[in-house]
mmCIF file of C-alpha atoms and ligand atoms in Angstrom:
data_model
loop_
_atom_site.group_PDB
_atom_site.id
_atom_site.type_symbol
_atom_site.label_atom_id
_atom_site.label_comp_id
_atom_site.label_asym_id
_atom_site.label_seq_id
_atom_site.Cartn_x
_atom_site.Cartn_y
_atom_site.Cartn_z
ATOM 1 C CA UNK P 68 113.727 161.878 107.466
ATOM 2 C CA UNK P 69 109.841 161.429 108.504
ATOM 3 C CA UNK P 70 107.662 159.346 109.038
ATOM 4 C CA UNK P 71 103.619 158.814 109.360
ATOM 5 C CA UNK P 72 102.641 157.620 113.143
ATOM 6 C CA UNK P 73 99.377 158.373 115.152
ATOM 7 C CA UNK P 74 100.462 160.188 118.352
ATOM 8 C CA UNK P 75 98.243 162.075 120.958
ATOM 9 C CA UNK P 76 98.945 165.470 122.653
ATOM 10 C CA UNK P 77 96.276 164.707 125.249
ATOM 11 C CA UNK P 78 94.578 162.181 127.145
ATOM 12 C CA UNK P 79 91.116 161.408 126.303
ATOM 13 C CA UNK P 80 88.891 159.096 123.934
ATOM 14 C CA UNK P 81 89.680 157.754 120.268
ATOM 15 C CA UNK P 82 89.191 161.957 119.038
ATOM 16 C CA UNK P 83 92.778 162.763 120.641
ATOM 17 C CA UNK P 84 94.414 160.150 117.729
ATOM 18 C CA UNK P 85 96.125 161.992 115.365
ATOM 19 C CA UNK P 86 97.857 160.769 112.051
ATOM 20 C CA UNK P 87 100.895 162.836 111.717
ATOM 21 C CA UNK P 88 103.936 163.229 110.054
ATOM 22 C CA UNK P 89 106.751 163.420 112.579
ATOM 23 C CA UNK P 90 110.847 163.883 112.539
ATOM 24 C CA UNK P 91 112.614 159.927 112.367
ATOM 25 C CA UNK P 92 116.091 159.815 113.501
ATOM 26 C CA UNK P 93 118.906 157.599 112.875
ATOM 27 C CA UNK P 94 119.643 154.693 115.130
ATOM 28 C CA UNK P 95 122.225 154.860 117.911
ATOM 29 C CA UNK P 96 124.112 152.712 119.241
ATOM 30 C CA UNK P 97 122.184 149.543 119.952
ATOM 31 C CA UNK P 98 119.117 149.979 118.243
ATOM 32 C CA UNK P 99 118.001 149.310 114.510
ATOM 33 C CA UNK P 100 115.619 151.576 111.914
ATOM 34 C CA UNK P 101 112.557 149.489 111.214
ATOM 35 C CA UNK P 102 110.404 149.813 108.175
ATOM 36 C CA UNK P 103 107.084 148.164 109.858
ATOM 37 C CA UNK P 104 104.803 145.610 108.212
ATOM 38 C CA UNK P 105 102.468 144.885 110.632
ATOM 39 C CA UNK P 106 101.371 147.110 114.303
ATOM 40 C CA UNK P 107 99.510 145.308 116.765
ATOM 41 C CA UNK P 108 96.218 146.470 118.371
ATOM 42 C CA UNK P 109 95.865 145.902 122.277
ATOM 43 C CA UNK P 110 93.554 146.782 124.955
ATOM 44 C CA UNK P 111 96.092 148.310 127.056
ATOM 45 C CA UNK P 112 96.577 150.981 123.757
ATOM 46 C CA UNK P 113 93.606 152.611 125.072
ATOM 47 C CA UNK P 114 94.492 152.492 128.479
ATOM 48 C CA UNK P 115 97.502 154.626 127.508
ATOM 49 C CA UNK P 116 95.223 156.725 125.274
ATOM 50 C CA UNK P 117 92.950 157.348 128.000
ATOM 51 C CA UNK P 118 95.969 158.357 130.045
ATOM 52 C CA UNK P 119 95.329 155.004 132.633
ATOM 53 C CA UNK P 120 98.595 152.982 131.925
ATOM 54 C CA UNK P 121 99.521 153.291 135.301
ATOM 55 C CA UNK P 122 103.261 152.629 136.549
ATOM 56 C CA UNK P 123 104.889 152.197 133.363
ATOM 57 C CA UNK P 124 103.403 155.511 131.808
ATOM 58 C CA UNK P 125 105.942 157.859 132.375
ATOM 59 C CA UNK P 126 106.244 159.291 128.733
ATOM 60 C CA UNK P 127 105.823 163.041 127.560
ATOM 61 C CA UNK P 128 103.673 164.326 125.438
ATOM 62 C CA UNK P 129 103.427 164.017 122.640
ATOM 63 C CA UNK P 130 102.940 160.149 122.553
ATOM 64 C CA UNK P 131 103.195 157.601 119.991
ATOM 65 C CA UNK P 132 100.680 154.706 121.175
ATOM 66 C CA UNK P 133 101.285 150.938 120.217
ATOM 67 C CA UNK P 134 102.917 148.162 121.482
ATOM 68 C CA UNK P 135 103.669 146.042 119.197
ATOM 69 C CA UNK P 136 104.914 145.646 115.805
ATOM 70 C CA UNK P 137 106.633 143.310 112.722
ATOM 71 C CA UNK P 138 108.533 144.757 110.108
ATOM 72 C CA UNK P 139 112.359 144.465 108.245
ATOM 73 C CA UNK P 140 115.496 146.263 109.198
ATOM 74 C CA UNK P 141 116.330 149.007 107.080
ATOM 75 C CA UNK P 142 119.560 149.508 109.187
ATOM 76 C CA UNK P 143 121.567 149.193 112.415
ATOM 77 C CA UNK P 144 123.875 151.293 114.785
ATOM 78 C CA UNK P 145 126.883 150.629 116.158
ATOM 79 C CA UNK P 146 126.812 147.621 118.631
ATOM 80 C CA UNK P 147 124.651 145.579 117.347
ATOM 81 C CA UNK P 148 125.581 142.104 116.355
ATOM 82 C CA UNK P 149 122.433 139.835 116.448
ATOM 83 C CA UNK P 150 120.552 141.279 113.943
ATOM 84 C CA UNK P 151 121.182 143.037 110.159
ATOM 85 C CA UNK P 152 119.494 144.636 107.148
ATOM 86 C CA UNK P 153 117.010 142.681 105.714
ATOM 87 C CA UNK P 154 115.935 140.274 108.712
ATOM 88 C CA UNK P 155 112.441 139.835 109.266
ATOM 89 C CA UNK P 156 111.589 140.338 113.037
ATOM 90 C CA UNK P 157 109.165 141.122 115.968
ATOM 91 C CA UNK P 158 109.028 143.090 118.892
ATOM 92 C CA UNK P 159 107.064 144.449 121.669
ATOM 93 C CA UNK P 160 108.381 148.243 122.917
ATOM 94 C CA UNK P 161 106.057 151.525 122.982
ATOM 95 C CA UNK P 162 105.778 153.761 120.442
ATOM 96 C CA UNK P 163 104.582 151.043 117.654
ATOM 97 C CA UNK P 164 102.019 153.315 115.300
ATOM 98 C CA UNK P 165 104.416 154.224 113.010
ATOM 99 C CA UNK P 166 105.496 153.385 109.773
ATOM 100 C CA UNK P 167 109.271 153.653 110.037
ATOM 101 C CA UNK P 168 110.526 153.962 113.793
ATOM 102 C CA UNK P 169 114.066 153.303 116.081
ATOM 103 C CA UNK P 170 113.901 150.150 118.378
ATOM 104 C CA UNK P 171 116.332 149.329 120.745
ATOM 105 C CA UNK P 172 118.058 145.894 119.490
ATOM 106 C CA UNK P 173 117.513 143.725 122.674
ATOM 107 C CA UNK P 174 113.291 143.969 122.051
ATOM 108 C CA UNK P 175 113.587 142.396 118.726
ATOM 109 C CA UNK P 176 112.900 138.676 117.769
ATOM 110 C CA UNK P 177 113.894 137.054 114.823
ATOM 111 C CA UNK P 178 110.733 135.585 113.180
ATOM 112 C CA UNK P 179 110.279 131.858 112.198
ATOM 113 C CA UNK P 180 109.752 131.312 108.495
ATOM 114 C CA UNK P 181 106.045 129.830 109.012
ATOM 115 C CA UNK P 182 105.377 132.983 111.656
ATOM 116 C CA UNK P 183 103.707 135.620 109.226
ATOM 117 C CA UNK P 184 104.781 139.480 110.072
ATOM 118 C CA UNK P 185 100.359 140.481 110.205
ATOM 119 C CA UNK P 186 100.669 137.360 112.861
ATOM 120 C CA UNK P 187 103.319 138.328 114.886
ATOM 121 C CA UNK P 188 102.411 141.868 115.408
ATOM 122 C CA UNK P 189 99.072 141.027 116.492
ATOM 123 C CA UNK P 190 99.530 138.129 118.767
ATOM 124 C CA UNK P 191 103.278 138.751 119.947
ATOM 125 C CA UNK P 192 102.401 140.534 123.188
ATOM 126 C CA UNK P 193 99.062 138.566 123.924
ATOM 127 C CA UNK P 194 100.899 134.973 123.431
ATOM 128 C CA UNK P 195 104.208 135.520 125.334
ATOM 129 C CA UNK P 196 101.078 136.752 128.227
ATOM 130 C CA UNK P 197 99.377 133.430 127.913
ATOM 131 C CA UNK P 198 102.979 131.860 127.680
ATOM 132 C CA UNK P 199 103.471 132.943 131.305
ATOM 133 C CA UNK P 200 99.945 132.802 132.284
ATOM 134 C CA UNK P 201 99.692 128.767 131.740
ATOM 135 C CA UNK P 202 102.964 127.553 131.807
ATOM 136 C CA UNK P 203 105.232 129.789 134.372
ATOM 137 C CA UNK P 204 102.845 131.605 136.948
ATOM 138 C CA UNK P 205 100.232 128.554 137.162
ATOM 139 C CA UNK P 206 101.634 125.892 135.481
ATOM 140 C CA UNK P 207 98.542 124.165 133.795
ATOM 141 C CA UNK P 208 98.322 120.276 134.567
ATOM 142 C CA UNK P 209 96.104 117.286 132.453
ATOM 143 C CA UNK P 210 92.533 117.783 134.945
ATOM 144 C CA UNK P 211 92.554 121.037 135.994
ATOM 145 C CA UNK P 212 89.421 123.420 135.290
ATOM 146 C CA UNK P 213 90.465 127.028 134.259
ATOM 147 C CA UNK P 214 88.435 129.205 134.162
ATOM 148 C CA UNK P 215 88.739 131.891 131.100
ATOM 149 C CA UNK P 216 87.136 135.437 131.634
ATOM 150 C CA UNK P 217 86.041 136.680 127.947
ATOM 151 C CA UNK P 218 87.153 134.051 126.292
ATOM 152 C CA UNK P 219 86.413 135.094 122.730
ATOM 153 C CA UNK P 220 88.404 138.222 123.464
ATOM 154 C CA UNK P 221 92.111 138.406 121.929
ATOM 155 C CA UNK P 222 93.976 137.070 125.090
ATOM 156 C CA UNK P 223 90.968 134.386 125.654
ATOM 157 C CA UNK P 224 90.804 132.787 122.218
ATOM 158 C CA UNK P 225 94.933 132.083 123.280
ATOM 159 C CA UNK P 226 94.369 131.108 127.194
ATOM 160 C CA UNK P 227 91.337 129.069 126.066
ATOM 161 C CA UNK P 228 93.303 126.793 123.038
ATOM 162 C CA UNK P 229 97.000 127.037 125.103
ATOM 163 C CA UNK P 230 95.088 125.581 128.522
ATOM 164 C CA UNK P 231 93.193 122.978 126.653
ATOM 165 C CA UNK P 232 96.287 121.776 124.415
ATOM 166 C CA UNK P 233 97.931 121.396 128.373
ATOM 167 C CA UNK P 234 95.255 118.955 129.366
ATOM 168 C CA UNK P 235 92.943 121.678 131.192
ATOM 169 C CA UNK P 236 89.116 121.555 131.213
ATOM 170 C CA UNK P 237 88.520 125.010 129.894
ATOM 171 C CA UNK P 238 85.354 127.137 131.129
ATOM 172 C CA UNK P 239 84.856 130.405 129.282
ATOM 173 C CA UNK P 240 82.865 133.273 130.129
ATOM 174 C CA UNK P 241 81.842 135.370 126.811
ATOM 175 C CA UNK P 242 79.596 138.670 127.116
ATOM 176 C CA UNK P 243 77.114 137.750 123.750
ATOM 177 C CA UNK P 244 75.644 134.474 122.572
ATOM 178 C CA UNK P 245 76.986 135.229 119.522
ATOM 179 C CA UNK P 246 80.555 134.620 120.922
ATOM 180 C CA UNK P 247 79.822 131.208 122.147
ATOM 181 C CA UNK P 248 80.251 129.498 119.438
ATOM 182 C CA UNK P 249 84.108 131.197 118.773
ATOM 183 C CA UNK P 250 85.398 130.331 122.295
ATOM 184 C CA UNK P 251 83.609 126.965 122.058
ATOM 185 C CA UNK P 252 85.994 126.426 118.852
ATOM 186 C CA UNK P 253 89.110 127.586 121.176
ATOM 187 C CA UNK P 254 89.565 125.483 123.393
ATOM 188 C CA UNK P 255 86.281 125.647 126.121
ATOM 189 C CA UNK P 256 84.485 122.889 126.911
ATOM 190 C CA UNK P 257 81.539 124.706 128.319
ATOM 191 C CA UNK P 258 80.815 128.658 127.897
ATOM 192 C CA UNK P 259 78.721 131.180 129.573
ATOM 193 C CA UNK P 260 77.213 134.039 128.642
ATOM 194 C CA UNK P 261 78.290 136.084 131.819
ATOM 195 C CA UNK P 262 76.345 139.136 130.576
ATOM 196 C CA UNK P 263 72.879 137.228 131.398
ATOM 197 C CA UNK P 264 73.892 134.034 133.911
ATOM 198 C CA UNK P 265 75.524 133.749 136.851
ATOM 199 C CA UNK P 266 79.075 132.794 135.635
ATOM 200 C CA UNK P 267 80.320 131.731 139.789
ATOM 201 C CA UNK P 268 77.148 129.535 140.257
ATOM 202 C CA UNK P 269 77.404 127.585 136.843
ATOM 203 C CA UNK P 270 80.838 127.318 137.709
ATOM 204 C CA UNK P 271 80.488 125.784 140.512
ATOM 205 C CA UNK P 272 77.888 123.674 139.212
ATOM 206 C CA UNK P 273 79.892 122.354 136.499
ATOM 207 C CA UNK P 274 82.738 121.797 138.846
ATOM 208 C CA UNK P 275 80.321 119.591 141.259
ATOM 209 C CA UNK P 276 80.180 122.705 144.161
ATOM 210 C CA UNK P 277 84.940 122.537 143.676
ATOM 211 C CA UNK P 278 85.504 125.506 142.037
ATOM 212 C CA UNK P 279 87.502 126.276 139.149
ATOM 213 C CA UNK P 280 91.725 125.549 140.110
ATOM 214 C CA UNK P 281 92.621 128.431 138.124
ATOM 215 C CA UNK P 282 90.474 131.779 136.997
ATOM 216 C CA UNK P 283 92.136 133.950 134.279
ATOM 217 C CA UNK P 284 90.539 137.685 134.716
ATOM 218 C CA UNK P 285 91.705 139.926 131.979
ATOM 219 C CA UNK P 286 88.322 141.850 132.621
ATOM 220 C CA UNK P 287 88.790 143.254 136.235
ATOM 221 C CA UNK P 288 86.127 145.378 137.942
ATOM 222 C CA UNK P 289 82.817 143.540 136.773
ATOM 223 C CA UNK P 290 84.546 140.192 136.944
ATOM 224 C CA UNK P 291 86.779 140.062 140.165
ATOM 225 C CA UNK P 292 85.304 139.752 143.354
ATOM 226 C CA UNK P 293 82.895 137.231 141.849
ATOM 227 C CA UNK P 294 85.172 134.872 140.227
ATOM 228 C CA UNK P 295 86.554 134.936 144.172
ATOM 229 C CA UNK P 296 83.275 132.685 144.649
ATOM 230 C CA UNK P 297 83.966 130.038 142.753
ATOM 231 C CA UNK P 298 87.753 129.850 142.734
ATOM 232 C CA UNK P 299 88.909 126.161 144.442
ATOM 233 C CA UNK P 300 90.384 126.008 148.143
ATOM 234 C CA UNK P 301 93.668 127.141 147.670
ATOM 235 C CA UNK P 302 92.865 128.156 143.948
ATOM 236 C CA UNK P 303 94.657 131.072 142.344
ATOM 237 C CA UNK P 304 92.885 134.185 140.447
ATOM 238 C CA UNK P 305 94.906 135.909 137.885
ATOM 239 C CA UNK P 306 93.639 138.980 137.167
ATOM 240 C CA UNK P 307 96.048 140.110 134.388
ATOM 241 C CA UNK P 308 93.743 142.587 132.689
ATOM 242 C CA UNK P 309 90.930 145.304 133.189
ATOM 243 C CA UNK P 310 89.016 145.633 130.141
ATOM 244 C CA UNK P 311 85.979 146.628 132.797
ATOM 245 C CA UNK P 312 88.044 149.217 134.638
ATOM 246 C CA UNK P 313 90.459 148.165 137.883
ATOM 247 C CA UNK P 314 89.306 146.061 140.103
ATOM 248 C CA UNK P 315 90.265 148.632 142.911
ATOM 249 C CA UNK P 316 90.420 148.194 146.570
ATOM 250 C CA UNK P 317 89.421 144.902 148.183
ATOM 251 C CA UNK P 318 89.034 143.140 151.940
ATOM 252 C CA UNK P 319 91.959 140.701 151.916
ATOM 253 C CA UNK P 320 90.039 138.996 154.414
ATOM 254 C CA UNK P 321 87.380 137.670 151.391
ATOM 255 C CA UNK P 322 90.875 135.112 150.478
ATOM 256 C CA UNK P 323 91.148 133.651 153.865
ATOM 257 C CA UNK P 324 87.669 131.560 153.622
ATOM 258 C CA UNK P 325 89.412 129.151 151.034
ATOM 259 C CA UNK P 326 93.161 130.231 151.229
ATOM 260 C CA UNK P 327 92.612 131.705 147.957
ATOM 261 C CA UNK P 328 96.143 133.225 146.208
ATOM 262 C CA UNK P 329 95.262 136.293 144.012
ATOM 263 C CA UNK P 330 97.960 137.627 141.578
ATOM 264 C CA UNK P 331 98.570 140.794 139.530
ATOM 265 C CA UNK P 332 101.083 140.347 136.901
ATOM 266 C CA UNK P 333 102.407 142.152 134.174
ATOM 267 C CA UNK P 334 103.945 140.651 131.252
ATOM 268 C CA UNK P 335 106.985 143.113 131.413
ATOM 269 C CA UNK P 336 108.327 141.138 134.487
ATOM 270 C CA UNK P 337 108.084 137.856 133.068
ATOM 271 C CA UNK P 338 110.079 138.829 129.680
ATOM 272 C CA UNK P 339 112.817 140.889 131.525
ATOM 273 C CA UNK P 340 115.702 138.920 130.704
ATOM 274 C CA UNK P 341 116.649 138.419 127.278
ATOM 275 C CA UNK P 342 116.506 134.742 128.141
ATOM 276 C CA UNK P 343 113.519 135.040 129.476
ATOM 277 C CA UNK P 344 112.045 136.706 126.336
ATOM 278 C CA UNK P 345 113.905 134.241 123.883
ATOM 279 C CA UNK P 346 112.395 131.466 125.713
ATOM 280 C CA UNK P 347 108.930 132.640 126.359
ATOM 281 C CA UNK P 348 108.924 133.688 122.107
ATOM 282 C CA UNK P 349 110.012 130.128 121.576
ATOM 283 C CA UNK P 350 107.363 127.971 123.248
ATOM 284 C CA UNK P 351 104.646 130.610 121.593
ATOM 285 C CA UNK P 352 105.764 130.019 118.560
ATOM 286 C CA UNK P 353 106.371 126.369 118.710
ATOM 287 C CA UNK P 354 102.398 126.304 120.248
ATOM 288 C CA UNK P 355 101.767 128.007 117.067
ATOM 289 C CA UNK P 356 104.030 126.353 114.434
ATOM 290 C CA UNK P 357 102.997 122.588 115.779
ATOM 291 C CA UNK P 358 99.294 123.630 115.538
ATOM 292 C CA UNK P 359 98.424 123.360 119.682
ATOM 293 C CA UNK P 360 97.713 127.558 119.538
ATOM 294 C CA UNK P 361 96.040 129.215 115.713
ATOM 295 C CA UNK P 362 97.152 132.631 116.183
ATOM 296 C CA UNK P 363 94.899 134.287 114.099
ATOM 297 C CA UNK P 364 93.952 137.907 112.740
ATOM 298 C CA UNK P 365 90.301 138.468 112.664
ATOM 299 C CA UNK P 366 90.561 142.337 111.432
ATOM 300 C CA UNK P 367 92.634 144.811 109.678
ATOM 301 C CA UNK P 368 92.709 148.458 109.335
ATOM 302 C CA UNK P 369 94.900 150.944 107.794
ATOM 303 C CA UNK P 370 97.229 153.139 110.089
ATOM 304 C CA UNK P 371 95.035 156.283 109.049
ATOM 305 C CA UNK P 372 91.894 154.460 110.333
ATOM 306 C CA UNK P 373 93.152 153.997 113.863
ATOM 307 C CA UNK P 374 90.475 155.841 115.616
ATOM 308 C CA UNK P 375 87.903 153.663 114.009
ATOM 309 C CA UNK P 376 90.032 150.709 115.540
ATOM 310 C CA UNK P 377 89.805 151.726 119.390
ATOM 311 C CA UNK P 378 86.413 152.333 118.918
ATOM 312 C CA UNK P 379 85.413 148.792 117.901
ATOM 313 C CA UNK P 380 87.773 147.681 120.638
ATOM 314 C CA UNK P 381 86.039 149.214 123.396
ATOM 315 C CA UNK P 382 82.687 148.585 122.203
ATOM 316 C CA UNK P 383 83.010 144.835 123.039
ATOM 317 C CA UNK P 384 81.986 143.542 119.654
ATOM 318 C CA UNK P 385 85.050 142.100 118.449
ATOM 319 C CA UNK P 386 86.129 138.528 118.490
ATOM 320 C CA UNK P 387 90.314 138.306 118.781
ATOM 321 C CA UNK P 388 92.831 140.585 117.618
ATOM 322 C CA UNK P 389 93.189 142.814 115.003
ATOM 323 C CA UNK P 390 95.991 143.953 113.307
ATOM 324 C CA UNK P 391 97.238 147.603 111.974
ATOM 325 C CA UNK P 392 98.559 148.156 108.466
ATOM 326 C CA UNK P 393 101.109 150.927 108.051
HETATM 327 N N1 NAP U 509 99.011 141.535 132.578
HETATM 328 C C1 NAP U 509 99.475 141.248 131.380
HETATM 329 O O1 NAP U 509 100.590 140.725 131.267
HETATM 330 C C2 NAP U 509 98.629 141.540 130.168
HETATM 331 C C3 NAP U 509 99.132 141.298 128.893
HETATM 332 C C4 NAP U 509 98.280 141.456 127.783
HETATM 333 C C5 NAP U 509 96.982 141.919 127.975
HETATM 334 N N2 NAP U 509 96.561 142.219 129.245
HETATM 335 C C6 NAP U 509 95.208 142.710 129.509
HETATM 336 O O2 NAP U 509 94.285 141.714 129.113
HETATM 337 C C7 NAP U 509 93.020 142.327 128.837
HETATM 338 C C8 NAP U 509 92.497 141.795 127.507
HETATM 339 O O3 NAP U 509 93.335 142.277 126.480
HETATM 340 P P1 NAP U 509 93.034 142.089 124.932
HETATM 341 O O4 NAP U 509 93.845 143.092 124.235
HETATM 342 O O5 NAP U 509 93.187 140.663 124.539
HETATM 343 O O6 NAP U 509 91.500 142.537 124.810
HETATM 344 P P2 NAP U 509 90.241 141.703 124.331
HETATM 345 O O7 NAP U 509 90.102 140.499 125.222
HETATM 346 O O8 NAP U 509 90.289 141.474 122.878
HETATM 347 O O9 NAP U 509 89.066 142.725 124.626
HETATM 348 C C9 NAP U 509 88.580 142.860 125.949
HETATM 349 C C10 NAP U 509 87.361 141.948 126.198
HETATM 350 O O10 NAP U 509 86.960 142.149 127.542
HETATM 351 C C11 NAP U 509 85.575 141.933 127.662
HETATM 352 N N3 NAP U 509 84.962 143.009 128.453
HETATM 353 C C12 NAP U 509 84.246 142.821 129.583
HETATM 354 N N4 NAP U 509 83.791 143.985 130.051
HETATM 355 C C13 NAP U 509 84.208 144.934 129.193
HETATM 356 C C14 NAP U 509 84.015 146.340 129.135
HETATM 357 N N5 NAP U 509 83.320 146.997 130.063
HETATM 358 N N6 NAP U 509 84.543 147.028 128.095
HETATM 359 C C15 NAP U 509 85.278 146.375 127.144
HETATM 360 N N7 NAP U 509 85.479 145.044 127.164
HETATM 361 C C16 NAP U 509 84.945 144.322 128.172
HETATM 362 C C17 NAP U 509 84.996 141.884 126.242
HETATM 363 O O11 NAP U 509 84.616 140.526 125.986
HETATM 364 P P3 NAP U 509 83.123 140.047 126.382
HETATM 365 O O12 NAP U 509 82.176 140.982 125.659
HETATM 366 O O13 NAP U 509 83.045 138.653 125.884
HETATM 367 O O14 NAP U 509 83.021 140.179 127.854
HETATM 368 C C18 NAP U 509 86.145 142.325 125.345
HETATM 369 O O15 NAP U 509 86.119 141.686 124.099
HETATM 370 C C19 NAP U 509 93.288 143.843 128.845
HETATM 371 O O16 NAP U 509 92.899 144.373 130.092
HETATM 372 C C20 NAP U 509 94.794 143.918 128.689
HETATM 373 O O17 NAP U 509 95.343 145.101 129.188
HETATM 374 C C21 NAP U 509 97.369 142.036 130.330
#
């Protein structure tokens, strides 16, 4: 059998996606035959595009990109017991532009009746992140300030509703005016336009010369070092993302000023177990479900038009996540 899926045979910019037809083979043991519904969009799909994945991106060419996806089971192989033809379920496992593809079993989640499969596939990955991020690795308490690095962007619109439904002050950082307004209505009590102001002074100012207790950096190089300046003594910095390229080399000395703890995490670790990933899917969905988190899609394209996609990604003009039709 085959199926349509945008693969690259080389690193490089959005030119090296191709929509292809390529061979689909039967599940083995463990895994299940998908037809997919829904394919989520995420920065880090340009990162592997681009050939910049780092650790995890060990697979040959060629490569189907994606991370994400919803869709029903068309069938199973031998071994697997949790899940059947028909259900309706989620997952987050490379290789997700595809319309028909083999998952392994133990990445799947059965979806919740009110959890829509164009929802799922764009949000899965970002909310189980912001799962972790404000409830495991800092655990969000009523009165602290976070302090949300493009928080208009797909993981901020989360971080920024998520830390405010905790009890958090949110601050968000957005890089137009024209985003203020969005993270405003997601959570942040006070946004600035970090492409024009000083984000670390007006931080501190709005913190009465504290500091923020907790900084969520999904943007890395242009946003790092600084947000060191007006973390709290004994703050933490979570920089969980480089949408401005890696933050790189730094003097561990600059944490010792304010016993500052600085964390790289990766979602991956945090979702290892099965329990781990049953539990972290639960509490999204419940944010979502009881109305604390809106997941929502704020653009669609076809499969076909997946170039198109990763450019408006990396041009910084969109406002949350998107989702890809198959
Ligand atoms: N560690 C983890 O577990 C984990 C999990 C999920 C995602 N992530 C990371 O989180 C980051 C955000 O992911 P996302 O998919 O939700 O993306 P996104 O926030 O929708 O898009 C990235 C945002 O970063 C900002 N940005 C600042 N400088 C930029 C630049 N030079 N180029 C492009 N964007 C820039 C932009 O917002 P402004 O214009 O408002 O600045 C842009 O909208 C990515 O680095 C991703 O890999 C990490």
């Amino acid at each position: 059998m085959k199926t349509a899926v945008v693969r690259i045979h080389r690193h490089g910019g959005p030119e090296v996606l191709q929509y292809e037809e390529a061979e689909l083979r039967s599940p083995g043991p463990g895994e299940v035959l998908l037809a997919q519904t829904a394919i989520g969009l995420n920065f880090a799909d340009t990162y592997q595009r681009e050939g910049e994945a780092g650790p995890h991106d060990t697979a040959a060419m060629p490569i189907i990109l994606g991370g994400q996806g919803a869709g029903v089971i068309e069938t199973v192989g031998s071994g697997v017991s949790l899940f059947k033809p028909g259900d309706r379920v989620a997952y987050i496992h490379p290789g997700a532009y595809a319309e028909r593809r083999v998952v392994p079993a133990g990445t799947l989640l059965h979806l919740p009746p009110q959890i829509s499969d164009e929802v799922a596939a764009a949000t899965l990955l970002r909310g189980l992140t912001a799962e972790y991020l404000v409830r495991r690795l800092y655990k969000i308490k009523p009165g602290d300030v976070a302090l949300v690095h493009a928080a208009a962007g797909g993981m901020g619109l989360l971080l920024g509703q998520w830390a405010n439904a905790l009890g958090a002050r949110v601050i968000g950082t957005v890089g137009a005016d024209s985003k203020v307004d969005i993270a405003k209505a997601h959570g942040c009590r006070d946004v600035i336009v970090y492409s024009r102001e000083d984000f670390a002074a007006l931080t501190m100012e709005l913190t009465n010369g504290v500091g923020a207790d907790v900084i969520y950096d999904g943007v890395g190089k242009s946003a790092f070092l600084k947000s060191l300046d007006c973390i709290r003594p004994m703050g933490m910095v979570i920089s969980y993302g480089t949408a401005s390229g890696n933050v790189g080399a730094f003097d561990l000395q600059l944490l010792h000023r304010k016993s500052i703890i600085v964390t790289r995490p990766t979602l991956r670790t945090w979702i290892a177990t099965r329990t781990d990933y049953e539990a972290a899917a639960a509490a999204f969905f419940d944010a979502v479900i009881s109305g604390k988190v809106r997941a929502e899609v704020n653009r669609s394209y076809a499969l076909r038009d997946i170039r198109r996609a990763h450019e408006e990604l990396e041009s910084r003009a969109t406002v949350g996540p998107a989702v890809i039709i198959p």
